[in-house]
Amino acid sequence: MQLSRREVFGLLAASAVAAADEWIPLFNGTDLTGWRANGDRAAWKARGGSLWAEGGRSVLHYAGREFHNFELEMEARTQPGVTAGVYLPAAIQEGAAGPAGWEIAINNGARHVWQRTGSLKDVRGVYKPPAADGSWFRLNVTARGANVQVRVDGTLLVDYTDPAPPARGRIALACHGGKGAVEFRGLRVRPLPDDAAAPGEPAVMDDTARRILAATRGNFPVVDYHAHLKLGLTLEQALARSRRDGLGYGIAVNCGKTFPVENDEGARAFHESMKGQPCYIAMQAEGREWMQMFTRKAVGLFDYVFTDSMTWTDNHGKRMRTWMPAEVGTIADPEEFMQTLVDRATGILEHEPIDIYVNPTFVPDQLQKDYDRLWTDARIRRVVEAARRNQVAIELNDRYKLPGVRVVKAAKAAGCKFTFGTNNTGPADLGRSEYGLRMIEECGLKWDDFFVPGAWWPKAYERRGDLLKA
Ligand SMILES: [Zn+2]
């Protein structure tokens, strides 16, 4: 790219003045001096002290100078519907649609575009929006070698080290069109030494990592909605894994009779302890008593609610947890057991305000070898139809490798949504949703077959909260 004489002078002046630890303002608050647009130039304006983009698809790059290692800071504010981005130094080609390089997404609620603000686009998705339309938020990006860290309002969302170092060049802002406007202000850069050490190890590229990347690029919400902080797994460790593996998490607390949380007060305390963290906050409803233990208000604090069909009372009055062989005893009549299981599972889907059916179609150990025979097409159809009718997503459960392929295919054909879910017992078995990622390929699942809280239909507590304790 050819620089004008003025830009060359600007570049020389900037390098002469700026020591390695000084902040360089990129925007003077009054006009677009130092910036050049590719695409619809009219989309960009300086107005009221901020830099506005509205309407057209356009990239505005900072021509003043190039950066290698640096910290970039800005504030941004979105109107509903707009998606925008910040390109990290990349080779800008005149006339090209956009630069080749990394993009930090700005998207606080665009419909069906799941990678929210702070995502390293198509590489590391952020799914729970860390900012909201209409409010200013602060975006910080630190680039050192092949490592990039992204923070929104001080919270670390992305910490990614690429196996190959990226191209270096110019910083750019992008407007991707859409209905509203996006504003930027306080744009500034602080160069870091060329030899500044990258803080992390390069991302590992195995089959699962490749599947996660493909799903991320394909607009799947790559979120493990069923993670537990158990056996000493801390939130900090879970979030570090989330950044390492490129998977979002929903952290769930078990709520119900004899479980860690037994009332509204406990539910509120858990929610409070997780507030503002870059993960979803989930309620795992336990047993069938939970609806009489929690109010709609307390349940509504959570991003979503899920339950399984593993705790119920049979037709002879025996309450059992079906994963505990001692409580199940010997099943004398598997057909009768299956009939009851299907009745209970559909009953839960019909009558409980839940968003996700987890550990779906689980059968006790002693029946597992006959899973495919016992889950007849008719039984599968009853459960799948109840899930679809009641807008309950079905978990692709990593711990039990459930449900089986026939169930997944039937659920897809019926129009059900799916989620990834591990149901880990501690730090050692918090996987990477391998089973669900495999089901995408095996059953031909698409991005819009996947659940996102509140995106396809209102949350369960909104639709059916009247079933809960008053
Ligand atoms: Zn669980």
PDB file of N, CA, C and O and ligand atoms in Angstrom, residues 226 228 230 252 254 284 286 306 308 358-359 399 423-424, ligand 1:
ATOM      1  N   HIS A 226     -23.365 -27.823  30.840  1.00  0.00           N
ATOM      2  CA  HIS A 226     -23.560 -28.695  32.001  1.00  0.00           C
ATOM      3  C   HIS A 226     -22.222 -29.007  32.663  1.00  0.00           C
ATOM      4  O   HIS A 226     -21.728 -30.123  32.599  1.00  0.00           O
ATOM      5  N   HIS A 228     -19.921 -28.626  36.294  1.00  0.00           N
ATOM      6  CA  HIS A 228     -20.081 -28.461  37.739  1.00  0.00           C
ATOM      7  C   HIS A 228     -18.740 -28.125  38.381  1.00  0.00           C
ATOM      8  O   HIS A 228     -17.707 -28.680  37.999  1.00  0.00           O
ATOM      9  N   LYS A 230     -17.045 -29.182  41.061  1.00  0.00           N
ATOM     10  CA  LYS A 230     -17.068 -30.266  42.047  1.00  0.00           C
ATOM     11  C   LYS A 230     -15.665 -30.799  42.267  1.00  0.00           C
ATOM     12  O   LYS A 230     -14.784 -30.598  41.440  1.00  0.00           O
ATOM     13  N   ALA A 252     -23.336 -25.095  36.604  1.00  0.00           N
ATOM     14  CA  ALA A 252     -24.624 -25.451  37.205  1.00  0.00           C
ATOM     15  C   ALA A 252     -24.472 -25.849  38.661  1.00  0.00           C
ATOM     16  O   ALA A 252     -23.493 -26.485  39.053  1.00  0.00           O
ATOM     17  N   ASN A 254     -26.575 -27.897  41.789  1.00  0.00           N
ATOM     18  CA  ASN A 254     -27.644 -28.875  41.970  1.00  0.00           C
ATOM     19  C   ASN A 254     -28.635 -28.376  43.012  1.00  0.00           C
ATOM     20  O   ASN A 254     -28.258 -28.106  44.154  1.00  0.00           O
ATOM     21  N   GLN A 284     -29.499 -26.796  38.055  1.00  0.00           N
ATOM     22  CA  GLN A 284     -29.855 -28.184  37.801  1.00  0.00           C
ATOM     23  C   GLN A 284     -30.943 -28.547  38.798  1.00  0.00           C
ATOM     24  O   GLN A 284     -30.695 -28.648  39.996  1.00  0.00           O
ATOM     25  N   GLU A 286     -33.427 -30.913  40.688  1.00  0.00           N
ATOM     26  CA  GLU A 286     -33.250 -32.317  41.082  1.00  0.00           C
ATOM     27  C   GLU A 286     -34.544 -32.897  41.635  1.00  0.00           C
ATOM     28  O   GLU A 286     -35.293 -32.217  42.323  1.00  0.00           O
ATOM     29  N   PHE A 306     -32.109 -26.941  33.919  1.00  0.00           N
ATOM     30  CA  PHE A 306     -32.202 -28.275  33.306  1.00  0.00           C
ATOM     31  C   PHE A 306     -32.455 -29.338  34.348  1.00  0.00           C
ATOM     32  O   PHE A 306     -32.266 -29.127  35.541  1.00  0.00           O
ATOM     33  N   ASP A 308     -32.946 -34.021  34.638  1.00  0.00           N
ATOM     34  CA  ASP A 308     -32.871 -35.303  33.938  1.00  0.00           C
ATOM     35  C   ASP A 308     -34.050 -36.169  34.359  1.00  0.00           C
ATOM     36  O   ASP A 308     -34.898 -35.753  35.159  1.00  0.00           O
ATOM     37  N   VAL A 358     -31.358 -33.175  30.362  1.00  0.00           N
ATOM     38  CA  VAL A 358     -29.963 -33.641  30.392  1.00  0.00           C
ATOM     39  C   VAL A 358     -29.879 -35.130  30.737  1.00  0.00           C
ATOM     40  O   VAL A 358     -30.857 -35.728  31.182  1.00  0.00           O
ATOM     41  N   ASN A 359     -28.702 -35.687  30.543  1.00  0.00           N
ATOM     42  CA  ASN A 359     -28.489 -37.134  30.692  1.00  0.00           C
ATOM     43  C   ASN A 359     -29.655 -37.877  30.031  1.00  0.00           C
ATOM     44  O   ASN A 359     -30.214 -38.816  30.604  1.00  0.00           O
ATOM     45  N   ARG A 399     -20.651 -37.458  29.399  1.00  0.00           N
ATOM     46  CA  ARG A 399     -20.318 -38.443  30.431  1.00  0.00           C
ATOM     47  C   ARG A 399     -20.876 -39.824  30.096  1.00  0.00           C
ATOM     48  O   ARG A 399     -20.184 -40.828  30.215  1.00  0.00           O
ATOM     49  N   ASN A 423     -21.581 -32.840  32.319  1.00  0.00           N
ATOM     50  CA  ASN A 423     -21.951 -33.414  33.613  1.00  0.00           C
ATOM     51  C   ASN A 423     -20.720 -34.043  34.269  1.00  0.00           C
ATOM     52  O   ASN A 423     -20.713 -35.230  34.595  1.00  0.00           O
ATOM     53  N   ASN A 424     -19.702 -33.219  34.455  1.00  0.00           N
ATOM     54  CA  ASN A 424     -18.458 -33.717  35.062  1.00  0.00           C
ATOM     55  C   ASN A 424     -18.631 -33.957  36.555  1.00  0.00           C
ATOM     56  O   ASN A 424     -19.458 -33.321  37.202  1.00  0.00           O
TER      57      ASN A 424
HETATM   58 ZN    ZN B   1     -25.235 -32.450  36.577  1.00  0.00          ZN
END
